[in-house]
Tab-separated table of C-alpha atoms in Angstrom:
chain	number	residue	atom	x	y	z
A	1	UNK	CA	30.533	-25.537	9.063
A	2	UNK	CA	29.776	-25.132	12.669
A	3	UNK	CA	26.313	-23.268	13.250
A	4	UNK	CA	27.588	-22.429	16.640
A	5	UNK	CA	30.426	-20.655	15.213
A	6	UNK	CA	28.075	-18.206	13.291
A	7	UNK	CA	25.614	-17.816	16.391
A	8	UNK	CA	28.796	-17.171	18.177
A	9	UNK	CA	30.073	-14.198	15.781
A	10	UNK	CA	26.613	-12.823	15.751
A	11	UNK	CA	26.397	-13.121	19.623
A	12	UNK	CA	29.723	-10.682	19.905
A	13	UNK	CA	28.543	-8.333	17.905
A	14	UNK	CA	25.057	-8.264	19.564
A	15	UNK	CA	24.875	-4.423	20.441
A	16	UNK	CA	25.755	-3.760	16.853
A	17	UNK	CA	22.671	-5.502	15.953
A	18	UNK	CA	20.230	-4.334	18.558
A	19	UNK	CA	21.378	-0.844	17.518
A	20	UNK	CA	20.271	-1.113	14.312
A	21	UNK	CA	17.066	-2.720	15.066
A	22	UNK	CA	16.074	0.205	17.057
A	23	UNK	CA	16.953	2.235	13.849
A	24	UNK	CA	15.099	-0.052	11.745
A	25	UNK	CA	11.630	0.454	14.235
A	26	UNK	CA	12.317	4.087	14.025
A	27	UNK	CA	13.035	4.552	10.139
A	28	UNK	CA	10.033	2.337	9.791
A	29	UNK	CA	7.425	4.865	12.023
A	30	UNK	CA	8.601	7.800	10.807
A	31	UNK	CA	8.047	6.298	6.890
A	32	UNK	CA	4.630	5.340	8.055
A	33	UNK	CA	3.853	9.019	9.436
A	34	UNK	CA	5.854	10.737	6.872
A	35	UNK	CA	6.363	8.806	3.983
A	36	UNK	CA	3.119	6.785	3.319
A	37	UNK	CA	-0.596	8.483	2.551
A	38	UNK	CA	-3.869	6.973	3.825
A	39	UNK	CA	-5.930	6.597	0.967
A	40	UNK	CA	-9.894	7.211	2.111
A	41	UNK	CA	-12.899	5.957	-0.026
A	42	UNK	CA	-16.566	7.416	0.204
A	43	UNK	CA	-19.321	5.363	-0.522
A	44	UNK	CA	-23.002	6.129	-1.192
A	45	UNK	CA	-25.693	3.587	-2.899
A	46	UNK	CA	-28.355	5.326	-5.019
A	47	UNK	CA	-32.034	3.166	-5.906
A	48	UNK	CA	-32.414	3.980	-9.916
A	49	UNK	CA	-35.771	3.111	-11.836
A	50	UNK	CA	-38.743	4.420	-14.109
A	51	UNK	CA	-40.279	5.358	-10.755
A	52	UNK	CA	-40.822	5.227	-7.088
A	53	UNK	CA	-43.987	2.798	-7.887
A	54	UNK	CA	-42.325	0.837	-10.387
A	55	UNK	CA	-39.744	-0.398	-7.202
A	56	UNK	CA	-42.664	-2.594	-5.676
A	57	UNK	CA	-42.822	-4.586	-8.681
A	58	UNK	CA	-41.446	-7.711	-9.186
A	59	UNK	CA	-41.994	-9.448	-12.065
A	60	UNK	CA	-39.756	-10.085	-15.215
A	61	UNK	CA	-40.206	-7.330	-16.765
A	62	UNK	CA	-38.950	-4.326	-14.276
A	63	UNK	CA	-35.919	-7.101	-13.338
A	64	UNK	CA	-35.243	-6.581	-17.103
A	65	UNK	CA	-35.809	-2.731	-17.538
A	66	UNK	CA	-34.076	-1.731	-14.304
A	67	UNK	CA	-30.935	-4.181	-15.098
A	68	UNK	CA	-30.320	-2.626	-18.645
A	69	UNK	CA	-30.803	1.166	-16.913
A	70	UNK	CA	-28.556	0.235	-14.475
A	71	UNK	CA	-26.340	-0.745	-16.876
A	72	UNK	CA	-26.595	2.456	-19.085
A	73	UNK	CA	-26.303	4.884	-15.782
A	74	UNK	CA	-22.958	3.238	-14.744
A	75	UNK	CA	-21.545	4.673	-18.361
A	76	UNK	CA	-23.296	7.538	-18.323
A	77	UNK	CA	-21.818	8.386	-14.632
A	78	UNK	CA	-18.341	7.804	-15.589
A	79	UNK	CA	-18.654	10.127	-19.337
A	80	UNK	CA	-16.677	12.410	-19.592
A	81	UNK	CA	-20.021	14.710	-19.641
A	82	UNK	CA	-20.388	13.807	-16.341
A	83	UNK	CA	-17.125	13.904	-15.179
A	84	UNK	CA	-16.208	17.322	-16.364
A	85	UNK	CA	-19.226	18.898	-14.238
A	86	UNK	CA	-18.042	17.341	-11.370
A	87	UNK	CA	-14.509	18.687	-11.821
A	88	UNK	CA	-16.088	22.261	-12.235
A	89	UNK	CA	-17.693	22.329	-9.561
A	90	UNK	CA	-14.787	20.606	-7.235
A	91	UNK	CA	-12.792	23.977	-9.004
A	92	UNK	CA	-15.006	25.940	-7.529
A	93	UNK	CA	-14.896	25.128	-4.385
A	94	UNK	CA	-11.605	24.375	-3.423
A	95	UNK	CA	-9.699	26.322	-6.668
A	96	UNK	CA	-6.942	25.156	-9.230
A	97	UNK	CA	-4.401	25.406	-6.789
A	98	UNK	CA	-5.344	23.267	-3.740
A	99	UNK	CA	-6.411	20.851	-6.564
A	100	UNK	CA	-3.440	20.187	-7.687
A	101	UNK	CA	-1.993	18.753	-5.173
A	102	UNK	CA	-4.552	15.791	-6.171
A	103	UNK	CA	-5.280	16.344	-9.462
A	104	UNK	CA	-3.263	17.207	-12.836
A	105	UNK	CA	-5.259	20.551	-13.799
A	106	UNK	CA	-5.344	20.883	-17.457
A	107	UNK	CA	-5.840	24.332	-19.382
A	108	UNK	CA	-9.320	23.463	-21.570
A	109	UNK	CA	-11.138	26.096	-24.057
A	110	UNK	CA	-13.169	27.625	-20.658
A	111	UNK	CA	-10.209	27.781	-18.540
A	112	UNK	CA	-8.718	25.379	-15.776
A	113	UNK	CA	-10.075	22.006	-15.698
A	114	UNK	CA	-9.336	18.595	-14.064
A	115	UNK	CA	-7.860	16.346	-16.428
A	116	UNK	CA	-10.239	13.309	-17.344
A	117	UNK	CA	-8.296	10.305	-16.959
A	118	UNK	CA	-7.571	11.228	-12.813
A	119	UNK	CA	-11.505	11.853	-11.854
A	120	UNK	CA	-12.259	8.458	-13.830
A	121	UNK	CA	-9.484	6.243	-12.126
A	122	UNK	CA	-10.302	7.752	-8.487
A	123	UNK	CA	-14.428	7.399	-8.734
A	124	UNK	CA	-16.299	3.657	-9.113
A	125	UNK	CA	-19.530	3.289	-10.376
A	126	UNK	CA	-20.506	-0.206	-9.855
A	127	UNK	CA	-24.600	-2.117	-9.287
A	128	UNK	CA	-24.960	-4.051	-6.130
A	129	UNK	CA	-24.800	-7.213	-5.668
A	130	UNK	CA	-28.374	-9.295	-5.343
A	131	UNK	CA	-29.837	-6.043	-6.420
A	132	UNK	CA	-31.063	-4.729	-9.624
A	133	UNK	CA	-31.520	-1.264	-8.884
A	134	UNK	CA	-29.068	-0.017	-6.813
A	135	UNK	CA	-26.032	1.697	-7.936
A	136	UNK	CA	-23.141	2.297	-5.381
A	137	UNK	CA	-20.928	5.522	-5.785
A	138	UNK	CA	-17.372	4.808	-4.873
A	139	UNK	CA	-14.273	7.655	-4.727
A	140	UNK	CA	-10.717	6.827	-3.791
A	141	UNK	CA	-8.476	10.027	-2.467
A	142	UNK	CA	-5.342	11.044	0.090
A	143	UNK	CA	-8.034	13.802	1.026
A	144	UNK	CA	-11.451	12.511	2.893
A	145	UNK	CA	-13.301	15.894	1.827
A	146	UNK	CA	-12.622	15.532	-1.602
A	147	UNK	CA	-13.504	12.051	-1.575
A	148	UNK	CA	-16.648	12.929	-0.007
A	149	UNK	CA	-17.433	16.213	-2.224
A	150	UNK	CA	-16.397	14.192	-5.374
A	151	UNK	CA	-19.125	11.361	-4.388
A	152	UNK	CA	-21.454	13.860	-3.731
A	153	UNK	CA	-21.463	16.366	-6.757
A	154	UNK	CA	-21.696	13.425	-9.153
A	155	UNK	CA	-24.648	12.022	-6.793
A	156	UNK	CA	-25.951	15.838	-7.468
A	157	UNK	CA	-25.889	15.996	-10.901
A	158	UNK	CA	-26.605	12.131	-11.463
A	159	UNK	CA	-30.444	12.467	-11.408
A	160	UNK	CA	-30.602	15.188	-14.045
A	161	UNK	CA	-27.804	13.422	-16.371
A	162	UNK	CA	-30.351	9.876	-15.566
A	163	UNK	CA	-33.613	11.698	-16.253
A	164	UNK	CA	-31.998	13.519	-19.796
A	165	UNK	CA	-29.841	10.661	-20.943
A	166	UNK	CA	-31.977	7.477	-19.343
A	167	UNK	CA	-35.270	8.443	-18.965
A	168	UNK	CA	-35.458	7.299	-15.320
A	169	UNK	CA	-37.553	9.580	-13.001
A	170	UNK	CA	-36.754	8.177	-9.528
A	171	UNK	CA	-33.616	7.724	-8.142
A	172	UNK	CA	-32.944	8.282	-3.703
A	173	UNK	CA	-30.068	7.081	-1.505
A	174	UNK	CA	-30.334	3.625	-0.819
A	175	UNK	CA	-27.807	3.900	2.395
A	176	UNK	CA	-26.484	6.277	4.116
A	177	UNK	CA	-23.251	7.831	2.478
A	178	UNK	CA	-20.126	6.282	4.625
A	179	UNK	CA	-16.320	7.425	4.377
A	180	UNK	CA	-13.714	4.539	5.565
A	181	UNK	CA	-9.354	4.952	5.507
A	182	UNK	CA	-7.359	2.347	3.943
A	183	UNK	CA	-4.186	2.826	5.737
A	184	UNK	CA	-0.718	2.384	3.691
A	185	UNK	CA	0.985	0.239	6.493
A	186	UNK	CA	-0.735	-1.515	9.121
A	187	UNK	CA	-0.483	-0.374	12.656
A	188	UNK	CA	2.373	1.324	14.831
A	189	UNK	CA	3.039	-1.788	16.542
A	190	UNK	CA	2.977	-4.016	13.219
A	191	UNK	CA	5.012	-1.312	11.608
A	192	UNK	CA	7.997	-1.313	14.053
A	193	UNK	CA	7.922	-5.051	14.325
A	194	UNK	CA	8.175	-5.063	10.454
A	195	UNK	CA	11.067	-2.337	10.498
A	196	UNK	CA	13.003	-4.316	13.136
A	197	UNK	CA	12.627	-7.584	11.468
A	198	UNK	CA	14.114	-6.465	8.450
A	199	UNK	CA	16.902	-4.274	10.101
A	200	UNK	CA	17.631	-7.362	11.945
A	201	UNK	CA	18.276	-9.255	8.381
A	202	UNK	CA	20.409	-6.651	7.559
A	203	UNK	CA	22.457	-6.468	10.186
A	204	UNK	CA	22.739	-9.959	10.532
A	205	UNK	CA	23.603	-10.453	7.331
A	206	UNK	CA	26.370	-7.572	7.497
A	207	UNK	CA	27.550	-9.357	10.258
A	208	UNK	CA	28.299	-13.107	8.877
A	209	UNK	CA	29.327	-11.497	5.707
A	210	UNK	CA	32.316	-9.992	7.323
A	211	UNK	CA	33.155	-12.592	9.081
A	212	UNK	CA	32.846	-15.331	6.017
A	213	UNK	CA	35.482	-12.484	4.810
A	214	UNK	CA	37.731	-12.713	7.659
A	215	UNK	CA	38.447	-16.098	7.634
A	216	UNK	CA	38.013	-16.786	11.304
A	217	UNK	CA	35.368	-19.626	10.657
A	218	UNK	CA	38.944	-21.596	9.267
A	219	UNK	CA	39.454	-23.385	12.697
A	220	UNK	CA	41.220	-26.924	11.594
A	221	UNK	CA	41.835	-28.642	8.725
A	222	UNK	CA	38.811	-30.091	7.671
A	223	UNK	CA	37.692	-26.271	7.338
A	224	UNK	CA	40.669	-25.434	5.112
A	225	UNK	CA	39.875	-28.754	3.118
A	226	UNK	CA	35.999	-27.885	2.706
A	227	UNK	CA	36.482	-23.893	1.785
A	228	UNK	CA	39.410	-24.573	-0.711
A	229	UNK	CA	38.937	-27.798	-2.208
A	230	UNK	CA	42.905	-28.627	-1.521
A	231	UNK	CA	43.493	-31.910	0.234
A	232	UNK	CA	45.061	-31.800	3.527
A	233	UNK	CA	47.845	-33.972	3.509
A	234	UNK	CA	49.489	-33.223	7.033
A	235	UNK	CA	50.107	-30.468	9.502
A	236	UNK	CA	53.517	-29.108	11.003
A	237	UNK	CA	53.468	-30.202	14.864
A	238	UNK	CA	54.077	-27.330	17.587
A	239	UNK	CA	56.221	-27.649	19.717
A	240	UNK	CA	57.597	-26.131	22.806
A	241	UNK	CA	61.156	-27.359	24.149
A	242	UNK	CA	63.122	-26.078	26.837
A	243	UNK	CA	67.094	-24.524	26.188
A	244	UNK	CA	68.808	-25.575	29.002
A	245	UNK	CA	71.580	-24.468	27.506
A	246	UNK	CA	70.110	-20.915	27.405
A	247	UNK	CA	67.731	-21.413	29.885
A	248	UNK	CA	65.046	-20.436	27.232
A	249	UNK	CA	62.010	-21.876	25.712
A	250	UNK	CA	62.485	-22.914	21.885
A	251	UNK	CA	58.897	-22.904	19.956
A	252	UNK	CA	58.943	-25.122	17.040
């Protein structure tokens, strides 16, 4: 089939497609704004050891006894112990009902309380790389200051759960706290180019679908031979002849 035919069908209905292009940037912003949630992530690193001496050692031994307390302080940090103090206090200062916009709030034996499974899949308690003795503190959430409260009421009650549980007696920020946004889409200028491109596919394809379904692409025989799979054998001659007799033309 002629590509020029199909360029051709697309070219008439041009405004058509431009039209819907423009819907396709604008359906595509206002999804962005409206539709999609930036997702912002606090993180804080936290030195953990025996004690503030022990960190100017290096020898085999402290490598050894800070890996394995790092180690136990990254499941201590994420117990439920530790998790459920961080959810009371994050009840008490923003309440049960601002929370739940984030959170599913569960009814426990002492009242409301955040359930488990949400302040373990939003919060990251992970060692540093190259580093033995440095833990880093990550929370995920729509809302930046509950990202950054969350980070920093488990950094609160870390040292006393480390010093019960552990044993350590040192632990200090290691850098200072930071707070980045993950956007859902990219950009406002990425976005619209994305929501055009794909309105443009659409509409396109809308357009050589109706015209495959009109049959105007059947232009001479070889067309009716290739989209039917009959075999052409002729084709009626036209005709015009003049009536002299009626002094009229005759089409035939």
């Amino acid at each position: 089939m002629n590509v020029l035919i199909i360029l051709k069908a697309l070219w008439q209905r041009k405004l058509f497609i431009v039209y819907i292009c423009i819907l396709g940037m604008a359906a595509a912003l206002c999804f962005k704004a409206f539709g999609v949630k930036n997702t912002y992530t606090y993180t804080a690193d936290y030195y953990i050891t025996n004690s503030e001496l022990s960190k100017l050692l290096v020898d085999v031994d402290t490598i050894n006894t800070d890996i394995q307390m790092t180690r136990s302080c990254k499941i201590l940090l994420k117990s439920e112990l530790a998790l459920d103090t961080v959810g009371k206090m994050l009840l008490k200062k923003y309440g049960e009902e601002y929370l739940s916009n984030y959170f599913q709030i569960e009814q426990g034996a002492e009242g409301a309380e955040i359930a488990y499974e949400d302040l373990y899949n939003c919060i990251s308690v992970e060692g540093v790389e190259d580093d033995t003795a440095v833990l880093e503190i990550t929370v995920q959430s729509e809302n930046p200051y509950i990202a950054k409260d969350t980070g920093q009421f488990l950094a609160y009650c870390a040292p006393y759960l480390i010093y019960y549980y552990v044993g350590s007696d040192y632990i200090s920020p290691y850098e200072n706290a930071r707070i980045t946004v993950n956007e859902g889409l990219p950009g406002n200028k990425k976005t619209a180019l994305l929501g055009a491109g794909l309105a443009f596919i659409l509409a396109a394809g809308f357009v050589i679908g109706g015209f495959f379904l009109s049959g105007r692409y059947i232009t001479d025989p070889k067309d009716v031979k290739d989209t039917s799979g009959l075999i052409v054998l002729g084709s009626i001659p036209y005709y015009k002849m003049q009536d002299t007799d009626q002094d009229r033309i005759i089409e035939v």
